[in-house]
Coordinates of C-alpha atoms and ligand atoms in Angstrom, one line a residue:
M1 CA 24.7 26.9 25.2
S2 CA 24.0 25.8 21.6
K3 CA 21.1 26.2 19.2
T4 CA 20.4 23.0 17.2
M5 CA 18.0 22.4 14.3
S6 CA 16.1 19.3 13.8
I7 CA 15.1 18.8 10.1
N8 CA 12.7 16.5 8.4
A9 CA 12.9 17.2 4.7
G10 CA 10.4 15.7 2.2
S11 CA 10.4 16.1 -1.5
S12 CA 8.3 19.3 -1.4
S13 CA 8.5 20.2 2.3
L14 CA 10.8 21.1 5.1
K15 CA 9.8 20.6 8.7
W16 CA 12.0 21.9 11.5
K17 CA 12.5 22.7 15.1
L18 CA 15.0 25.0 16.7
Y19 CA 16.3 23.9 20.2
D20 CA 18.4 25.5 22.9
M21 CA 20.6 22.7 23.9
P22 CA 21.3 20.9 26.2
Q23 CA 18.1 22.2 27.9
E24 CA 16.0 21.0 25.0
T25 CA 13.9 24.1 25.0
V26 CA 12.1 24.6 21.8
L27 CA 12.7 28.2 20.5
A28 CA 10.7 27.9 17.3
S29 CA 9.3 25.4 14.9
G30 CA 7.7 25.5 11.5
I31 CA 7.2 24.0 8.1
V32 CA 7.8 25.1 4.5
E33 CA 5.2 23.3 2.3
R34 CA 4.6 23.1 -1.4
I35 CA 8.3 23.8 -2.3
G36 CA 8.7 24.1 -6.1
L37 CA 5.2 25.7 -6.5
A38 CA 4.2 29.3 -6.9
D39 CA 2.3 29.3 -3.6
S40 CA 4.7 27.7 -1.1
I41 CA 3.5 28.1 2.5
F42 CA 6.1 29.1 5.0
T43 CA 5.2 29.1 8.7
I44 CA 7.1 29.8 11.9
D45 CA 5.7 29.2 15.4
Y46 CA 7.5 30.9 18.2
Y47 CA 7.4 32.5 21.7
N48 CA 4.2 31.2 23.3
G49 CA 1.9 30.9 20.5
K50 CA 3.0 33.6 18.1
R51 CA 2.8 32.7 14.4
Y52 CA 4.5 34.1 11.3
E53 CA 3.0 32.8 8.0
V54 CA 3.5 33.8 4.4
T55 CA 2.8 32.4 1.0
L56 CA 5.3 33.0 -1.7
A57 CA 7.1 31.1 -4.5
I58 CA 9.9 29.0 -3.1
A59 CA 11.7 27.1 -6.0
E60 CA 13.9 24.7 -4.0
H61 CA 15.1 23.5 -0.6
E62 CA 18.1 25.8 -0.5
T63 CA 16.0 28.9 -1.0
A64 CA 13.6 27.6 1.8
V65 CA 16.6 27.2 4.2
R66 CA 17.9 30.6 3.4
L67 CA 14.6 32.3 3.9
L68 CA 14.1 30.4 7.1
L69 CA 17.4 31.4 8.7
E70 CA 16.9 35.1 7.5
Q71 CA 13.4 35.1 9.0
L72 CA 14.7 33.7 12.3
I73 CA 17.0 36.8 12.5
Q74 CA 14.1 39.1 11.5
L75 CA 12.0 37.7 14.3
S76 CA 14.8 38.0 16.7
I77 CA 14.8 34.3 17.4
I78 CA 18.5 34.3 16.6
S79 CA 20.8 37.3 16.0
E80 CA 23.2 35.6 13.5
F81 CA 23.5 32.4 11.6
S82 CA 26.6 31.4 13.7
E83 CA 24.4 30.9 16.8
I84 CA 23.2 27.7 15.2
T85 CA 26.0 25.1 16.0
G86 CA 24.5 21.9 14.8
V87 CA 21.8 20.5 12.5
G88 CA 20.3 16.9 12.6
H89 CA 18.5 15.4 9.6
R90 CA 16.0 12.6 9.7
V91 CA 16.9 10.1 7.1
A92 CA 14.6 7.3 6.2
A93 CA 16.9 4.4 5.0
G94 CA 20.4 3.7 6.5
G95 CA 20.4 0.1 5.2
E96 CA 23.0 -2.0 6.9
S97 CA 25.5 0.8 6.6
F98 CA 24.3 2.9 9.7
S99 CA 23.5 1.3 13.0
D100 CA 23.7 4.7 14.7
S101 CA 23.5 8.3 13.9
V102 CA 26.6 9.8 12.2
V103 CA 28.3 13.1 11.5
I104 CA 27.6 13.7 7.7
T105 CA 30.8 13.7 5.6
P106 CA 30.8 13.7 1.7
A107 CA 31.1 9.8 1.9
V108 CA 28.1 9.6 4.2
L109 CA 26.1 11.8 1.9
E110 CA 27.0 9.7 -1.0
E111 CA 26.0 6.5 0.9
I112 CA 22.6 8.1 1.8
Q113 CA 22.1 8.7 -1.9
R114 CA 23.0 5.2 -2.9
L115 CA 20.5 3.9 -0.3
A116 CA 17.8 5.7 -2.2
E117 CA 17.1 2.3 -3.9
L118 CA 15.7 1.2 -0.5
A119 CA 13.6 4.4 0.1
P120 CA 13.2 6.1 -3.3
L121 CA 10.6 8.5 -2.1
H122 CA 12.4 9.6 1.1
N123 CA 16.2 9.4 0.9
P124 CA 16.6 11.7 -2.2
A125 CA 14.5 14.4 -0.4
N126 CA 16.4 13.9 2.9
A127 CA 19.8 14.4 0.9
M128 CA 18.3 17.6 -0.6
G129 CA 17.7 19.0 2.9
I130 CA 21.3 18.0 3.9
R131 CA 22.8 19.7 0.9
A132 CA 20.8 22.9 1.4
F133 CA 22.1 23.3 4.9
K134 CA 25.6 22.3 4.0
N135 CA 25.7 25.0 1.3
I136 CA 24.5 27.8 3.6
L137 CA 26.1 26.7 7.0
P138 CA 29.1 24.6 5.8
E139 CA 30.9 24.9 9.2
I140 CA 28.4 23.5 11.6
T141 CA 28.1 19.9 12.7
S142 CA 25.7 18.1 10.5
V143 CA 24.2 14.7 11.6
A144 CA 22.1 12.1 10.0
V145 CA 19.6 10.2 12.1
F146 CA 18.2 7.1 10.4
D147 CA 14.7 5.6 10.9
T148 CA 16.3 2.2 10.4
S149 CA 19.3 2.2 12.8
F150 CA 17.4 1.3 16.0
H151 CA 16.3 -1.9 14.3
Q152 CA 19.9 -2.9 13.4
T153 CA 19.9 -4.9 16.6
M154 CA 17.4 -7.4 15.2
D155 CA 18.7 -11.0 15.0
K156 CA 19.0 -12.8 11.6
T157 CA 16.1 -15.0 12.5
R158 CA 13.9 -11.9 12.5
Y159 CA 15.2 -9.8 9.6
L160 CA 15.8 -12.5 7.1
Y161 CA 13.0 -13.4 4.6
S162 CA 12.5 -17.0 3.7
I163 CA 13.8 -16.6 0.2
P164 CA 17.1 -17.8 -1.4
M165 CA 20.0 -16.7 0.8
E166 CA 21.9 -15.1 -2.2
Y167 CA 19.2 -12.4 -2.4
Y168 CA 20.4 -11.2 1.1
K169 CA 24.1 -11.7 0.5
E170 CA 24.1 -10.1 -3.0
H171 CA 21.3 -7.6 -2.9
N172 CA 20.8 -7.0 0.9
V173 CA 17.2 -8.0 0.7
R174 CA 16.1 -8.1 4.3
K175 CA 13.8 -6.5 6.9
Y176 CA 15.1 -3.1 7.9
G177 CA 12.1 -1.6 9.8
Y178 CA 11.3 2.1 10.2
H179 CA 10.0 4.6 12.7
G180 CA 13.2 3.6 14.8
T181 CA 13.7 7.0 16.3
S182 CA 10.2 7.1 17.6
H183 CA 10.2 3.6 19.0
K184 CA 13.5 4.4 20.7
Y185 CA 12.2 7.6 22.3
V186 CA 9.0 6.0 23.7
S187 CA 10.8 3.0 25.1
E188 CA 13.2 5.3 27.0
R189 CA 10.2 7.3 28.3
A190 CA 8.5 4.1 29.2
A191 CA 11.4 3.1 31.6
V192 CA 11.1 6.6 33.2
L193 CA 7.4 6.3 33.6
L194 CA 7.6 2.7 35.0
K195 CA 10.6 3.7 37.2
K196 CA 12.4 0.4 36.0
P197 CA 15.7 0.0 34.1
L198 CA 15.1 -0.2 30.4
E199 CA 17.5 -3.2 30.3
K200 CA 15.0 -5.2 32.3
L201 CA 11.9 -4.4 30.3
K202 CA 10.0 -6.2 27.5
L203 CA 8.0 -3.5 25.6
I204 CA 5.7 -3.5 22.6
S205 CA 5.6 -0.1 21.0
C206 CA 2.6 0.8 18.8
H207 CA 3.4 3.7 16.6
L208 CA 0.0 4.4 15.0
G209 CA 0.0 7.2 12.7
N210 CA -0.8 7.6 9.1
G211 CA 2.3 5.3 8.7
A212 CA 2.1 2.7 11.5
S213 CA 4.4 0.0 12.9
V214 CA 4.7 -2.1 16.0
C215 CA 8.1 -2.9 17.6
A216 CA 9.2 -5.5 20.1
I217 CA 11.8 -4.0 22.4
E218 CA 13.7 -6.2 24.8
G219 CA 16.3 -4.6 27.1
G220 CA 16.1 -1.4 25.2
K221 CA 16.8 -3.1 21.9
S222 CA 14.6 -3.6 18.9
V223 CA 14.2 -7.4 18.5
D224 CA 11.5 -7.3 15.8
T225 CA 9.2 -4.8 14.0
S226 CA 6.4 -4.9 11.6
M227 CA 7.7 -2.8 8.7
G228 CA 10.1 -4.6 6.4
F229 CA 12.3 -4.0 3.5
T230 CA 10.3 -0.9 2.9
P231 CA 7.6 0.9 5.1
L232 CA 4.8 -0.8 3.2
A233 CA 4.8 -4.0 5.3
G234 CA 3.1 -4.8 8.4
L235 CA 0.0 -3.1 9.8
T236 CA -2.9 -1.7 7.8
M237 CA -2.1 2.0 7.5
G238 CA -3.8 5.2 6.3
T239 CA -3.2 4.4 2.6
R240 CA -0.7 1.5 2.7
S241 CA -1.8 -2.1 2.6
G242 CA 0.6 -3.6 5.2
D243 CA 1.2 -7.3 4.8
I244 CA -0.2 -8.9 1.6
D245 CA 0.4 -12.1 -0.3
V246 CA 2.6 -11.0 -3.2
S247 CA 1.0 -13.5 -5.5
I248 CA -2.0 -11.1 -5.5
L249 CA 0.1 -8.7 -7.6
P250 CA 0.5 -10.6 -10.9
Y251 CA -3.1 -11.8 -10.5
L252 CA -4.4 -8.3 -10.2
M253 CA -2.2 -7.0 -12.9
E254 CA -3.8 -9.4 -15.4
K255 CA -7.3 -8.8 -14.2
E256 CA -7.0 -4.9 -14.2
S257 CA -4.8 -4.8 -17.3
I258 CA -2.0 -3.1 -15.3
S259 CA 1.3 -3.6 -17.2
D260 CA 3.6 -1.7 -14.9
I261 CA 4.5 -3.3 -11.6
N262 CA 5.3 0.3 -10.3
E263 CA 1.6 1.1 -10.7
M264 CA 0.7 -1.8 -8.6
I265 CA 3.1 -0.8 -5.8
W266 CA 1.8 2.7 -6.1
I267 CA -1.7 1.4 -5.5
L268 CA -0.5 -0.5 -2.4
N269 CA 1.2 2.6 -1.1
N270 CA -1.4 5.2 -1.9
Q271 CA -4.9 3.7 -2.5
S272 CA -4.9 0.9 0.0
G273 CA -5.1 0.6 3.8
L274 CA -7.9 2.5 5.5
K275 CA -8.6 4.5 2.5
G276 CA -8.9 1.4 0.2
I277 CA -11.1 -0.7 2.6
S278 CA -13.4 2.3 3.4
S279 CA -13.4 3.9 -0.1
V280 CA -13.8 7.3 1.7
S281 CA -10.9 8.3 3.9
S282 CA -7.5 7.4 5.2
D283 CA -8.2 9.4 8.4
M284 CA -9.4 7.7 11.5
R285 CA -11.5 10.7 12.5
D286 CA -13.5 10.6 9.3
L287 CA -14.0 6.8 9.8
H288 CA -15.2 7.2 13.4
A289 CA -17.7 9.8 12.1
L290 CA -19.1 7.4 9.6
E291 CA -18.7 4.3 11.7
D292 CA -22.4 4.0 12.5
S293 CA -23.8 4.7 9.1
D294 CA -21.2 3.1 6.8
E295 CA -20.3 -0.5 6.9
Q296 CA -17.0 -0.1 5.0
A297 CA -15.8 2.7 7.3
A298 CA -16.6 0.4 10.4
L299 CA -14.8 -2.5 8.6
A300 CA -11.7 -0.4 8.0
L301 CA -11.6 0.4 11.8
R302 CA -12.1 -3.2 12.8
I303 CA -9.3 -4.4 10.3
F304 CA -7.0 -1.7 11.7
E305 CA -7.6 -2.8 15.3
D306 CA -7.3 -6.4 14.3
R307 CA -3.8 -6.1 12.7
V308 CA -2.5 -4.2 15.8
K309 CA -3.8 -7.0 18.1
K310 CA -2.2 -9.6 15.9
Y311 CA 1.2 -8.0 16.1
I312 CA 0.9 -7.4 19.9
G313 CA 0.1 -11.1 20.2
A314 CA 3.0 -12.2 18.0
Y315 CA 5.6 -10.0 19.8
A316 CA 4.3 -11.1 23.3
A317 CA 5.0 -14.6 22.0
L318 CA 8.5 -13.8 20.6
M319 CA 9.6 -12.2 23.8
D320 CA 7.9 -14.7 26.0
G321 CA 6.0 -12.0 27.8
V322 CA 5.5 -8.3 27.8
D323 CA 5.8 -5.7 30.7
A324 CA 4.2 -2.8 28.9
I325 CA 2.4 -1.8 25.7
I326 CA 3.0 1.7 24.4
F327 CA 0.6 3.7 22.3
T328 CA 2.1 6.7 20.3
A329 CA 1.7 8.9 17.1
G330 CA -1.5 10.5 15.8
I331 CA -3.9 7.5 16.3
G332 CA -2.1 6.1 19.3
E333 CA -2.0 9.4 21.2
N334 CA -5.5 10.7 20.3
D335 CA -7.9 7.9 19.4
I336 CA -9.4 6.9 22.7
Q337 CA -11.9 4.4 21.1
T338 CA -9.3 2.6 19.0
R339 CA -7.0 2.2 22.1
K340 CA -9.9 0.7 23.9
N341 CA -10.9 -1.6 21.2
I342 CA -7.4 -3.0 20.8
V343 CA -6.9 -3.5 24.6
D344 CA -10.2 -5.1 25.0
G345 CA -9.0 -7.9 22.8
L346 CA -6.0 -8.5 25.1
S347 CA -7.6 -10.1 28.1
Y348 CA -5.5 -13.3 27.7
L349 CA -2.5 -11.2 28.7
N350 CA -4.5 -9.8 31.7
A351 CA -4.1 -6.4 30.2
E352 CA -6.9 -4.0 31.0
L353 CA -7.4 -0.3 30.5
S354 CA -8.7 2.1 33.0
D355 CA -11.5 4.0 31.1
E356 CA -10.9 7.0 33.2
R357 CA -7.1 7.2 32.6
N358 CA -7.6 6.4 28.9
D359 CA -10.0 9.3 28.4
C360 CA -7.3 11.7 27.4
R361 CA -5.2 12.7 24.4
G362 CA -1.5 13.5 23.9
V363 CA -0.3 13.3 27.6
E364 CA 2.2 11.0 28.8
R365 CA 0.7 8.7 31.4
V366 CA -0.1 5.1 32.4
I367 CA -3.6 4.3 31.1
S368 CA -4.1 0.7 32.4
S369 CA -6.1 -0.2 35.5
N370 CA -4.5 -1.0 38.8
Q371 CA -5.3 -4.7 38.2
S372 CA -3.7 -5.0 34.8
A373 CA -0.9 -7.4 34.5
V374 CA 0.6 -5.5 31.6
Q375 CA 1.1 -1.7 31.9
I376 CA -0.5 0.3 29.1
L377 CA 1.2 3.6 28.3
L378 CA 0.3 6.5 26.4
I379 CA 3.5 8.4 25.3
P380 CA 3.5 11.2 22.8
T381 CA 6.5 10.7 20.6
D382 CA 9.2 13.2 20.0
E383 CA 11.5 12.3 17.1
E384 CA 12.8 15.9 16.8
V385 CA 14.2 15.9 20.3
M386 CA 16.0 12.6 19.7
I387 CA 17.6 14.1 16.5
A388 CA 18.7 17.2 18.5
R389 CA 20.1 15.0 21.3
D390 CA 22.1 13.0 18.7
V391 CA 23.5 16.3 17.2
E392 CA 24.7 17.2 20.8
R393 CA 26.1 13.7 21.4
L394 CA 28.2 13.7 18.2
R395 CA 29.2 17.5 18.2
Ligands
LIG401 P1 0.4 11.0 12.2 O1 0.8 10.4 11.0 O2 1.2 10.5 13.5 O3 0.4 12.5 12.2 O4 -1.1 10.6 12.5 C1 -2.1 11.0 11.6 C2 -3.4 10.2 12.0 O5 -3.8 10.4 13.4 C3 -4.5 10.8 11.2 O6 -4.6 10.1 10.0 C4 -5.7 10.6 12.1 O7 -6.4 9.4 11.7 C5 -5.2 10.2 13.5 N1 -5.7 11.2 14.5 C6 -5.3 12.4 14.8 N2 -6.0 12.9 15.8 C7 -6.9 12.1 16.0 C8 -8.1 12.1 16.9 N3 -8.4 13.1 17.7 N4 -8.9 11.0 16.9 C9 -8.6 10.0 16.1 N5 -7.5 9.8 15.3 C10 -6.8 10.9 15.2

């Protein structure tokens, strides 16, 4: 029996889950938030609803990891550090270097840092988490699981942009896609739920959270996805614009007297999407609450649904059909109305929801009607367990 940690490190946070493997039992989970500030919040959830929470100054990730491990002993969740035999780290960008998860060596860590040019907000933070654990638990298996690697099966026809070829050859400019671990997890669960071999299925996975992407999965392999070179592309998201005509950028920079392109990109990442359209919130719950009284809030919801429908249509066309459409992540798992509004627009696929089955949140189930030609599935995602599984596989 081995205990494995699944880690998602952000620039000021560290989210974690501790598993007993191979049973995949969650022993504890938690988050350290506001790292670097005087009032960092440190939480551990364990044993049937118990919670340990404390606010204190945590200067850096390594201190957070040390505190976390010591507290796991204090709470008798582990008896010594050596019980933890593996740790898996979520890493945003693996570029073309990593088409699968890997054991982290000094060369791998160096490459993750080099790939920060593809994910400047995420990879450096992920690397910080990796170094923190390496310094404290140098002997245990340490594995990197990339958001991009599932999409490395895409064909050139899908991942190349229609720009001069030397930009790909010299600078690796191409579509990488993200959320790969989630799309992979839900596709595997879909095969179980449908009792069909994954190799025989055409699936469209809609990961609809604050960040959102759609993925076309044929025979268990990603064949196209809506995010691009960075996670800015594709669907309308909480605060990200999704697809946009890039000519808008210089036009707006002139009109708004913005001299720095990075400011424009920041606006597209942080002030756009649902938040930008509605002018009030990036959160679907807020928008639904305002839907009847606020035109912009309603418009944001309609645009969100519209973009999801558009990608579903595009991917059904690319795969020449679809067996099942999957909804996952915060919105996909919980937003009953949005799921209904999306599927109501798919009658040309003879896809139909069962209102009764759709009336639920966060449970794995078929939500289409018995007459529906396409199965509609609600599958709560679990990226953490995928990370823990990869640690076990590579240990
Ligand atoms: P995620 O990034 O996967 O955590 O998803 C976050 C998003 O899920 C939030 O921005 C909310 O808009 C959405 N969400 C969570 N719970 C609900 C709910 N009960 N109804 C509608 N949307 C929800």
